[in-house]
Coordinates of C-alpha atoms and ligand atoms in Angstrom, one line a residue:
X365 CA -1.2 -3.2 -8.6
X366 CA -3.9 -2.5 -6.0
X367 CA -1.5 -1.4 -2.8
X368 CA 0.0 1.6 -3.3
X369 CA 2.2 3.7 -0.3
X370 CA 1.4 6.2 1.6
X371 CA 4.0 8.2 0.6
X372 CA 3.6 8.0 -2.7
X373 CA 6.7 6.5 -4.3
X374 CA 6.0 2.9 -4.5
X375 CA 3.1 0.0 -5.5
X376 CA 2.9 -3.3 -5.2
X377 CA 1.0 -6.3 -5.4
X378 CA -0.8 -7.2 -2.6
X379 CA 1.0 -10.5 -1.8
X380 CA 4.3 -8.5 -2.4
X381 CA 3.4 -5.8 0.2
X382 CA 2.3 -8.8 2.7
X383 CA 5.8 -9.8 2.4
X384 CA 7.9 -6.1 2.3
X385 CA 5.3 -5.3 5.4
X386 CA 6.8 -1.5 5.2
X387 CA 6.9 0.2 1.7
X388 CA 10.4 0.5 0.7
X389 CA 9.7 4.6 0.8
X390 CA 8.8 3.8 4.4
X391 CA 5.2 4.9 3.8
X392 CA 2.7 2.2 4.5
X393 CA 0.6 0.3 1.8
X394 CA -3.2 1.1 1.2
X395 CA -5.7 0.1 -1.5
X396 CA -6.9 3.8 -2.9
X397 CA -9.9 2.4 -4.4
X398 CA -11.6 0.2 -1.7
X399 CA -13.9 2.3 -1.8
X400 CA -15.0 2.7 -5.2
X401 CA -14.9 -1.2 -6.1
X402 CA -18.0 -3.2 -5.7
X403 CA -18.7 -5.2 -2.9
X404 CA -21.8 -6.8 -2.2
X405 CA -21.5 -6.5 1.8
X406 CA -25.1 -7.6 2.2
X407 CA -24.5 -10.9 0.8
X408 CA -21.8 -11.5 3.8
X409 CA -24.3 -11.4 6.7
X410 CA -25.9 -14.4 5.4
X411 CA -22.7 -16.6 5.7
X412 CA -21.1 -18.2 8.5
X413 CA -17.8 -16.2 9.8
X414 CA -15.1 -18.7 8.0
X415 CA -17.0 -17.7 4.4
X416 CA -17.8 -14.6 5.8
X417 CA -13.5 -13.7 6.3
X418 CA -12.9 -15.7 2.7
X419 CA -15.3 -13.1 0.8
X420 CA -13.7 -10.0 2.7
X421 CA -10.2 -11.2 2.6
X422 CA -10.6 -12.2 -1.0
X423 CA -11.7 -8.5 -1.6
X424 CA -9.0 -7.2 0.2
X425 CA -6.3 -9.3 -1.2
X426 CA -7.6 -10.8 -4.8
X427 CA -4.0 -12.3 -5.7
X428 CA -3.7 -14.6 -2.9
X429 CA -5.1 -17.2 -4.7
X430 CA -7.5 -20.3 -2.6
X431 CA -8.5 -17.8 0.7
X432 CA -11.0 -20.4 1.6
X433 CA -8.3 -22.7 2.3
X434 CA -5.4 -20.2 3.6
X435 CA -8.7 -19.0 5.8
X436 CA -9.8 -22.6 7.2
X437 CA -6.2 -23.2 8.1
X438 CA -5.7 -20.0 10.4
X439 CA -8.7 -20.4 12.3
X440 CA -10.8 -23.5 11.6
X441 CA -10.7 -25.6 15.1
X442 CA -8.8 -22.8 17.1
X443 CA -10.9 -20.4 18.6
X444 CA -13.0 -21.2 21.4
X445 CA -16.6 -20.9 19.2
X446 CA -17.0 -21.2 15.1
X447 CA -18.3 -17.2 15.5
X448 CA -15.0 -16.8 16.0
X449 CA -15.7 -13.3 17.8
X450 CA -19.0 -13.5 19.9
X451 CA -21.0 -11.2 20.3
X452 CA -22.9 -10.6 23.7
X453 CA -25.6 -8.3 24.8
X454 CA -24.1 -6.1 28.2
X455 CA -26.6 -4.2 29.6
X456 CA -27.7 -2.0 26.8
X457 CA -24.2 -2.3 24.5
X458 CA -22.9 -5.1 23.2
X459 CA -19.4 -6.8 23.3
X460 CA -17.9 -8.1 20.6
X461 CA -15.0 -10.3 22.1
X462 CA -11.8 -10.4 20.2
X463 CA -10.2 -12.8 22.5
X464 CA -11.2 -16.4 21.9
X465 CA -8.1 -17.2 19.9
X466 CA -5.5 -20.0 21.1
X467 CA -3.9 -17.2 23.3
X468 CA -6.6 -15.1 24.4
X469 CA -5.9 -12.1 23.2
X470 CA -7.7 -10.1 20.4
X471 CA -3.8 -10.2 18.4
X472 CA -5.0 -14.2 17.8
X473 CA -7.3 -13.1 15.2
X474 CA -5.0 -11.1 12.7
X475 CA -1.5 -13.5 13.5
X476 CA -3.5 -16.9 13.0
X477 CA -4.1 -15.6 9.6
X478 CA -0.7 -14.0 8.8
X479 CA 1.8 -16.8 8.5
X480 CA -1.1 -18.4 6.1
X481 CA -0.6 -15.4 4.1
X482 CA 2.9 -15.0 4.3
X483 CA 3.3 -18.6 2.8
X484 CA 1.2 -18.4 0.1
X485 CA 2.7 -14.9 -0.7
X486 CA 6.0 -16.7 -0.7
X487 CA 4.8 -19.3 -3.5
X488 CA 2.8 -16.5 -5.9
X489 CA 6.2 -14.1 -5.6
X490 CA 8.2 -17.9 -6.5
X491 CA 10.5 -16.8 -3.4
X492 CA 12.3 -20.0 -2.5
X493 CA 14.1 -18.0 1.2
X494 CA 12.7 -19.3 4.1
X495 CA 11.3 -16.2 5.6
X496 CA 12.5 -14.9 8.8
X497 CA 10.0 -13.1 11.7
X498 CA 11.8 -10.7 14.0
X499 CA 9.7 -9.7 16.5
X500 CA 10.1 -7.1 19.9
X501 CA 6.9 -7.8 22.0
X502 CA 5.7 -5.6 25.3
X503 CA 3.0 -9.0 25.9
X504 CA 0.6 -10.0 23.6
X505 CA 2.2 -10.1 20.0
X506 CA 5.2 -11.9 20.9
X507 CA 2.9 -15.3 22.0
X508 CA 0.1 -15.1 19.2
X509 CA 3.1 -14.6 16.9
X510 CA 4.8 -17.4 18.1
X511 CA 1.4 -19.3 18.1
X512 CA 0.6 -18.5 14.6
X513 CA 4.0 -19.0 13.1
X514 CA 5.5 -22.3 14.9
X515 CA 5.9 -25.2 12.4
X516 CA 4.3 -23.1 9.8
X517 CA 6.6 -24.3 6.4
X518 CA 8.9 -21.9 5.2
X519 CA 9.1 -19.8 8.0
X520 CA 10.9 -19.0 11.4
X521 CA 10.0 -16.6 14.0
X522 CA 12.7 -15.1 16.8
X523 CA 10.6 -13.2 19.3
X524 CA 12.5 -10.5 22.0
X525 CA 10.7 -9.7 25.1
X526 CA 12.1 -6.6 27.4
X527 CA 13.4 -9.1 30.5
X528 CA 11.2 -8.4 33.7
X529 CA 9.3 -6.4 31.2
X530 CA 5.9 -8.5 30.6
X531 CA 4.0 -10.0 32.8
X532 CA 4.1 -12.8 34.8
X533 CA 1.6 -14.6 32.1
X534 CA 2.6 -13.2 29.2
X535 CA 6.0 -14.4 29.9
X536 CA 5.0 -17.6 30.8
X537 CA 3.2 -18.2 27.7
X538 CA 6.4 -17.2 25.7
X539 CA 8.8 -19.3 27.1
X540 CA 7.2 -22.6 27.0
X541 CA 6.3 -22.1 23.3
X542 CA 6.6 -25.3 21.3
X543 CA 8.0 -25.3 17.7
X544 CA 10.7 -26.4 15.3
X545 CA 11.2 -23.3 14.2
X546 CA 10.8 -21.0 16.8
X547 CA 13.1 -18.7 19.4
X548 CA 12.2 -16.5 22.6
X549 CA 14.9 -14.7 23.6
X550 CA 14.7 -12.2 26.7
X551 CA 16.6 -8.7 26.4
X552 CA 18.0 -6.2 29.5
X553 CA 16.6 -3.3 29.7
X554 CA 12.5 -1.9 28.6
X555 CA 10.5 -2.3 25.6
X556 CA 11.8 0.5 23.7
X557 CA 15.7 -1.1 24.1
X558 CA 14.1 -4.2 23.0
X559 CA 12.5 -2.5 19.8
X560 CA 15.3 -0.4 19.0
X561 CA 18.0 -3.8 19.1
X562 CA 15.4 -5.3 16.8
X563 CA 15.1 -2.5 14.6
X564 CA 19.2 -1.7 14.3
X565 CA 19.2 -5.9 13.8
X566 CA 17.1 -5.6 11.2
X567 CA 18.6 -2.3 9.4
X568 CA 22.2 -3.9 10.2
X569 CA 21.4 -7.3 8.1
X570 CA 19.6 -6.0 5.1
X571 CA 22.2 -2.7 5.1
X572 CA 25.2 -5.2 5.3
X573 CA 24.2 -8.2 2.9
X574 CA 25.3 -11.0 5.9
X575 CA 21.7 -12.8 4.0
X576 CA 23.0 -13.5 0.6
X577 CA 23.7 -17.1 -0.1
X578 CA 21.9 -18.0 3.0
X579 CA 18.3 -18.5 1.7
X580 CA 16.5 -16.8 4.6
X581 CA 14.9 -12.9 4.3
X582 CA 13.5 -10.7 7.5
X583 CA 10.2 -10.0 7.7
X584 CA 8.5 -8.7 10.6
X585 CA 4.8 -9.4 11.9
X586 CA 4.1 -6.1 13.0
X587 CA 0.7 -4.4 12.7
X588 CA 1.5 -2.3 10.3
X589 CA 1.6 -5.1 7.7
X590 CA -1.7 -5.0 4.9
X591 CA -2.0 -8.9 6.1
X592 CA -2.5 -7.9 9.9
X593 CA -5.1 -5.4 8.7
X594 CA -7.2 -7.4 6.6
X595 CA -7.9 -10.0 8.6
X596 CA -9.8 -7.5 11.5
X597 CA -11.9 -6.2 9.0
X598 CA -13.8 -9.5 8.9
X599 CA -15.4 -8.7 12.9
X600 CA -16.7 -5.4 12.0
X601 CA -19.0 -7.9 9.7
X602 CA -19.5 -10.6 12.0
X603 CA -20.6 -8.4 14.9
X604 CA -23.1 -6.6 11.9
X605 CA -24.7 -9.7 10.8
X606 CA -24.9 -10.6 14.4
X607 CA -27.4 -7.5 15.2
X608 CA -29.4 -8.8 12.2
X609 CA -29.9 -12.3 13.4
X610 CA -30.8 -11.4 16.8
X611 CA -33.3 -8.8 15.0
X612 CA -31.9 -5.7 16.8
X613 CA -31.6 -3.9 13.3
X614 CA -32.2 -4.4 10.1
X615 CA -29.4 -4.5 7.1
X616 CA -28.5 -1.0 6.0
X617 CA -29.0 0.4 9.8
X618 CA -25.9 1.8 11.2
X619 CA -23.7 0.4 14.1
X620 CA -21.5 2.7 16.5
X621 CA -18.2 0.6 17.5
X622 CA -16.1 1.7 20.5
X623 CA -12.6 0.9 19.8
X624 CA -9.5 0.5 22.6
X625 CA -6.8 1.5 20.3
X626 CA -3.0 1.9 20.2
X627 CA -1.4 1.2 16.8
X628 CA -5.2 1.9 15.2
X629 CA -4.9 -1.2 13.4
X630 CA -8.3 -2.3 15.0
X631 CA -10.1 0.9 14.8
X632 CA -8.8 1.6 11.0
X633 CA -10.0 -2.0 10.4
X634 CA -13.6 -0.9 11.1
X635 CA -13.3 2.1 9.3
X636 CA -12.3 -0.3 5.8
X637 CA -15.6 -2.2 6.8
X638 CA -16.9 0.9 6.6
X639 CA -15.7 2.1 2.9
X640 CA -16.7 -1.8 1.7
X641 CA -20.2 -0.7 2.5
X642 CA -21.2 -2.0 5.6
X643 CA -23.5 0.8 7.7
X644 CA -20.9 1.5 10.9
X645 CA -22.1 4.8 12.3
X646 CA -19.5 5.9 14.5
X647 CA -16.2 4.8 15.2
X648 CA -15.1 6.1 19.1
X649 CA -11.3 5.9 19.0
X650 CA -11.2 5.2 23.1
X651 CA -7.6 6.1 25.0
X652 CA -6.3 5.6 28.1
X653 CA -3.8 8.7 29.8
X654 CA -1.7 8.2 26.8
X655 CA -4.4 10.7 25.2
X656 CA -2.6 11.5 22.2
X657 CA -5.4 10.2 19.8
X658 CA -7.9 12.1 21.6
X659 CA -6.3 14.9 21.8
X660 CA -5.7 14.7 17.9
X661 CA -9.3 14.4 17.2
X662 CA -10.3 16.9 18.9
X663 CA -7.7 19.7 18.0
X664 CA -6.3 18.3 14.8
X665 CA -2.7 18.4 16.6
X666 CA -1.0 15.7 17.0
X667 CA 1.8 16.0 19.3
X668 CA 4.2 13.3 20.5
X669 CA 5.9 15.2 23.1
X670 CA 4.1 14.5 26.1
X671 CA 5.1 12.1 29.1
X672 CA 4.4 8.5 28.5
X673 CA 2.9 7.0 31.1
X674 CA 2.3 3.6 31.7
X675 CA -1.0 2.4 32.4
X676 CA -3.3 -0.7 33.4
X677 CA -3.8 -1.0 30.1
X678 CA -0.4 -1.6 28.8
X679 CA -1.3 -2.8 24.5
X680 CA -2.8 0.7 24.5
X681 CA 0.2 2.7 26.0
X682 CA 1.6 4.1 22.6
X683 CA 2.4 7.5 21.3
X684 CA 2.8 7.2 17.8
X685 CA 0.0 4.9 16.2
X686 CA 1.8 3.8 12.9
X687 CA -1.5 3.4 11.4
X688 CA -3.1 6.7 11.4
X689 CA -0.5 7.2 8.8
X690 CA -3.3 5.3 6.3
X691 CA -6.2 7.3 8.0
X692 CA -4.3 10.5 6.7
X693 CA -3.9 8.9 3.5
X694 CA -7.9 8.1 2.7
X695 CA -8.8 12.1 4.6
X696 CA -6.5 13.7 2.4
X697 CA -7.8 11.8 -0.7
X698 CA -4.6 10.7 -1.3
X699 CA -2.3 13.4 -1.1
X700 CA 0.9 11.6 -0.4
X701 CA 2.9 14.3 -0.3
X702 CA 1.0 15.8 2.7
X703 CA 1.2 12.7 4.4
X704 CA 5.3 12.6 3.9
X705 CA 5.1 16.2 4.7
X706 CA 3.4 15.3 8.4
X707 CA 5.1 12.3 8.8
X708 CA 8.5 13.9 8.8
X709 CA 7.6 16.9 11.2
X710 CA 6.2 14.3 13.3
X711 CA 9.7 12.5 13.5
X712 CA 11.7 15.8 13.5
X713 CA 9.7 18.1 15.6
X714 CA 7.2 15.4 17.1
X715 CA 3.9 17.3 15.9
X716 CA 2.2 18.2 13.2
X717 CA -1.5 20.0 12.4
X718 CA -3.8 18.6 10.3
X719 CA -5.1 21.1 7.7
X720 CA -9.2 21.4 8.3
X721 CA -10.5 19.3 5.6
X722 CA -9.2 15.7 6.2
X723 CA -9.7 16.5 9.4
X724 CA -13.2 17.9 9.0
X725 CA -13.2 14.6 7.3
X726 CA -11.6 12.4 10.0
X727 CA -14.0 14.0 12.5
X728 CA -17.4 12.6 10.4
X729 CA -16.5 9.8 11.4
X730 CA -14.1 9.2 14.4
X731 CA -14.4 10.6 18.0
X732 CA -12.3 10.2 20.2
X733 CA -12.3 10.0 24.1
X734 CA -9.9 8.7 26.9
X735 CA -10.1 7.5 30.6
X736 CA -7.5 7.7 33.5
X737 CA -6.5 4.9 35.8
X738 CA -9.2 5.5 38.7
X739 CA -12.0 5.5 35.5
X740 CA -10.5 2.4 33.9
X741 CA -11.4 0.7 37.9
X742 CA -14.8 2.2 38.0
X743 CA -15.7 1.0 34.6
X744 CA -15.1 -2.8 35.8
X745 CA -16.9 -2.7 38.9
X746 CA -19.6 -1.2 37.2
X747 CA -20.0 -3.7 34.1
X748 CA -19.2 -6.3 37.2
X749 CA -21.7 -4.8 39.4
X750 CA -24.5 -3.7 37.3
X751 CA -24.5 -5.9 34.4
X752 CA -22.7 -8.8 35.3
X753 CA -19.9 -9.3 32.7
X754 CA -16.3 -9.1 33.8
X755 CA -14.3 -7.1 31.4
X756 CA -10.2 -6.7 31.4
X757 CA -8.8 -3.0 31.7
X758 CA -8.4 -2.5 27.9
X759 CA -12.4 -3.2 27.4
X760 CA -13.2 -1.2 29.8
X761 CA -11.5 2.1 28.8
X762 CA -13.6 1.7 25.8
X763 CA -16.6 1.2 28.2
X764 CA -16.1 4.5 29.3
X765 CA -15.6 6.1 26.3
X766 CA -18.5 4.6 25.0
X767 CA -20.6 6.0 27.7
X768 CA -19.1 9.2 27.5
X769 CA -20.1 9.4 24.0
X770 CA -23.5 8.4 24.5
X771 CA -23.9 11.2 27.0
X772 CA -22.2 13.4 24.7
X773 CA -23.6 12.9 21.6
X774 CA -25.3 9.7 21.6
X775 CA -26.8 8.7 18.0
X776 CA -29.3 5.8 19.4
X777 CA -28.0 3.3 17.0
X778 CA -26.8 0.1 19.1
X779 CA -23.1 0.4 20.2
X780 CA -20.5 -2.5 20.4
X781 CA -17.8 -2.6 22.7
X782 CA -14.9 -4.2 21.3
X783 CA -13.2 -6.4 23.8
X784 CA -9.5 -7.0 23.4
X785 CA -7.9 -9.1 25.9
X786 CA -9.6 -12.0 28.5
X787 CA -9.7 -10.4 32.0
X788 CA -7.7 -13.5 33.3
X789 CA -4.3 -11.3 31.3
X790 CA -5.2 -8.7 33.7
X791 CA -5.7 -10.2 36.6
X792 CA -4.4 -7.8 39.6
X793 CA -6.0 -5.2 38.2
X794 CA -9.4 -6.4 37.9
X795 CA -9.8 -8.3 41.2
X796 CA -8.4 -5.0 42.8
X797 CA -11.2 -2.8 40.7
X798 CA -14.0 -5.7 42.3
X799 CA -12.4 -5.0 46.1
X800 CA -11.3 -8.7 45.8
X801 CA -8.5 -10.2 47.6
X802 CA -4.8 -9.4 45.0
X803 CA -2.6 -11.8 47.2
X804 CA -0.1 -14.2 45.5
X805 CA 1.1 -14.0 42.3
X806 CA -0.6 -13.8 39.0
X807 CA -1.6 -17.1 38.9
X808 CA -2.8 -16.8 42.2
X809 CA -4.9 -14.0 41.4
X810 CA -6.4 -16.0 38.1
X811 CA -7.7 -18.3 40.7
X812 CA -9.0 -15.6 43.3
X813 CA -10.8 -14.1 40.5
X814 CA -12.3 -17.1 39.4
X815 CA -13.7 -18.0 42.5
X816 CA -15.3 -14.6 43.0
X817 CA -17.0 -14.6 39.9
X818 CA -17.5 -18.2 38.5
X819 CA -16.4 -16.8 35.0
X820 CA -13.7 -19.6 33.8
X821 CA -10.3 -19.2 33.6
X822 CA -9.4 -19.8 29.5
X823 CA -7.9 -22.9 28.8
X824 CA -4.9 -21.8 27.6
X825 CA -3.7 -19.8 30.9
X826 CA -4.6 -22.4 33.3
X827 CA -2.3 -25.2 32.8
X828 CA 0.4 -22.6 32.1
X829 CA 2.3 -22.4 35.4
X830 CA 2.5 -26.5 35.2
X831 CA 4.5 -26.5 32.0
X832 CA 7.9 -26.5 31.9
X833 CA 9.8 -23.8 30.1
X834 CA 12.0 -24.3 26.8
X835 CA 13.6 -20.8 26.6
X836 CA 15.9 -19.5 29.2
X837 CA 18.3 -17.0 27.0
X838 CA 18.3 -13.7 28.3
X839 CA 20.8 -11.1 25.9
X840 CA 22.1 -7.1 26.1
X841 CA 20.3 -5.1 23.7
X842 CA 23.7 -5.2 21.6
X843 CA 24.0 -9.1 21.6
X844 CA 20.6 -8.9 18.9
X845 CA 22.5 -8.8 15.7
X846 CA 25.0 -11.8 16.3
X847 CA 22.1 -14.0 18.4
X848 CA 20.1 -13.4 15.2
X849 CA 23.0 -14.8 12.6
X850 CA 23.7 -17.7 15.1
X851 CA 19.9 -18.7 14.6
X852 CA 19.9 -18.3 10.9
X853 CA 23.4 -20.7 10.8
X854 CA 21.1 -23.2 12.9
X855 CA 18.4 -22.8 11.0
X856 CA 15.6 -21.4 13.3
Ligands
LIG1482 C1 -3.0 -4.4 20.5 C2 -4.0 -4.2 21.5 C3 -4.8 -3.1 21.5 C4 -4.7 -2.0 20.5 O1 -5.0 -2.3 19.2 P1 -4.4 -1.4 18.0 O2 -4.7 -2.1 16.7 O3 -2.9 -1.3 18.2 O4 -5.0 -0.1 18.1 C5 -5.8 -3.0 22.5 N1 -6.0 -3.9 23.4 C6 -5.2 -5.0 23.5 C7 -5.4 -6.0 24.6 C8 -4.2 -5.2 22.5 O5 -3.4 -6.3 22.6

């Protein structure tokens, strides 16, 4: 069994922890010994991204049978470009853009592949259920869920959004979501209603056996899944062999990366490149005022209790990032009873302190720095305005924190920006940061900030306000568990 928890009291296979997600100890699962087995990391910058991802993702998750296949189905035909993830020279960084997936947004890359792995984890574990997705979604997830499971055999997906709580857009991508199998169901009240109703769903069914004889289980697509992980390793490597080709370094050079991170699903991917071999330098962990992660590398503390504040950049307004949770695991070399230890002072008390050597550890590798509102603006105009590359709000936090570690530190090796979301998801923001003209609605603005820039609108959000919608319910937070049973009875 190569995935063991977190918290030390369970393993698994890897195509069993794909489907469990959470370890049953509620610890999350991690391969101890990526590290240590061989991977020949060179021989992936000579191959094109789809052989690129089967090599990695066959590394990361040997049990899973055909990954060339399960591979060319997630993501042969949908992205915008077969790099998958372009990389672009901006000034003198580079952005590596996550978000040329069927819904623009950097989530496309690890839930394209997810459902593949969840199916083909359903046949190696001989599980006959149909399997179940339960979803609560502040934006993007909820749509490249939907996008990644619908018609995909064997599977259903039921996605919650908070009602009047996402965008304009991102609603309008949900509700006009296509699919035999899927659901989009609006709940009263904010995100965190909508995530606990899912949660106490979710606890309610399993707790209360309202499943058996029904041939359907839960699962949810969340990122703290080992198959969401995986997947965003494989850009680290793109955007490597990239820097070869266009003879900026040479293999075995290192990389700095400049992360916008909530969850740290997309940072911690980089740092798993990073124990597979490949040469990334640095790892900036960028934040907006929800600072906790910078605050945490910095100090070692890591305390909850702060104000949350919501931000421009909404996918990065979290202050508990599941994931660090594995980042603890490697630093500590494995001490899982540390890791429990922190864990529950973190949900009792809502802080803990990391002892001095897995942070000492952490801090080889990680910095961390965040940017306000007023910054986040700044940093637009200024890619806008100097370099000519229009960036959305999450990008450009890790703009300035890129640049604020250059002036800090700075270790000369390139730097890539990772670029999470299309600036057409973000459109009042930017055009306000480029003094352009933030009348009308959303759509509206996709349009004003088209024309002031020539930069396209992707294809996927401009015919959206033209199609018609196919899901109107809207629920109380309470009316989850018994929407969720009526689906299962007609077969969602
Ligand atoms: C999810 C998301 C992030 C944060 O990624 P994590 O893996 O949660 O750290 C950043 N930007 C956008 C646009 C996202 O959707």
């Amino acid at each position: 069994m190569i995935y063991k928890s977190t918290r030390g009291a369970c393993a698994a296979e890897d195509t069993a922890a794909v489907l469990q997600g959470l370890a049953p100890d509620g610890g999350l699962y991690i391969d101890p010994l990526l590290a240590s087995r061989p991977f020949d990391w060179r021989a992936c910058l000579r191959q094109r991204p789809l052989d690129m991802a089967e090599r990695i993702l066959t590394h990361l998750l040997p049990g899973f049978g055909d990954m060339g296949e399960l591979v060319r189905r997630a993501y042969a035909g949908k992205f915008e470009t077969e790099e998958l993830t372009p990389l672009v020279p901006v000034g003198d960084e580079y952005v590596l853009e996550l978000f040329r997936g069927p819904t623009s947004a950097f989530k496309d890359v690890a839930l394209s592949m997810l459902p593949q792995l969840v199916t083909a984890a359903r046949a190696r574990e001989g599980v006959t259920d149909r399997i179940l997705i339960l979803t609560a979604t502040s934006g993007d997830t909820g749509k490249a869920a939907l996008e990644g499971f619908h018609d995909v055999e064997g599977t259903g997906i039921i996605v919650f959004y908070p009602d009047g709580g996402v965008s304009p857009v991102q609603r309008a991508q949900m509700v006009t979501q296509e699919g035999r199998n899927v659901k989009v169901c609006a709940v009263r009240g904010n995100f965190d209603d909508c995530q606990r109703g899912v949660k106490e769903a979710f606890a309610a069914i399993s707790a209360g056996g309202q499943l058996e004889g029904k041939g359907v289980r839960l699962s949810s697509a969340n990122s703290i899944n080992i198959g969401r992980l995986a997947p965003q390793v494989v850009y680290y490597f793109i955007a490597y062999a990239r820097l070869v080709d266009l003879g900026r370094i040479r293999p075995g050079d290192p990389v700095d990366f400049s992360v916008p991170t909530g969850n740290f699903g997309d940072i911690l991917a980089g740092y798993f490149a990073k124990l597979m071999g490949l040469p990334v330098g640095r790892l900036i962990c960028a934040s907006n005022a929800n600072r906790v992660l910078t605050d945490f590398l910095n100090t070692g503390v890591y305390d909850r209790r702060r104000p949350f504040v919501r931000t421009s950049s909404p996918s990065m307004d979290i202050l508990v990032s599941s994931n660090l949770e594995r980042l603890l695991y490697l630093a500590s070399e494995g001490d899982s009873a540390l890791v429990r230890e922190l864990m529950d002072r973190l949900s009792g008390e809502g802080v803990y302190t990391l002892p001095a050597e897995p942070l000492a550890r952490i801090r080889s590798v990680f910095s961390g720095f965040c940017c306000g509102e007023a910054e986040t603006e700044a940093a637009i105009a200024r890619v806008w305005r100097e370099r000519g590359y229009l960036c959305d709000t999450h990008t450009a936090v890790a703009f300035s924190a890129a640049w604020a570690y250059e002036k800090q530190a700075g270790s000369g090796a390139p730097l890539v920006v990772l670029s999470t979301a299309s600036p057409y998801k973000f459109p009042g923001t930017v055009l306000k940061a480029l003094g352009g003209d933030t009348a009308g609605d959303e759509f509206r603005q996709m349009e004003t900030l088209s024309q002031l820039t020539g930069v396209p609108i992707p294809k996927g959000l401009r015919g959206l306000r033209e199609k018609p919608p196919l899901h109107s319910d809207v629920i109380d937070r309470e009316e989850i568990l018994p929407y969720v049973l009526r689906q299962i009875e007609s077969e969602v």
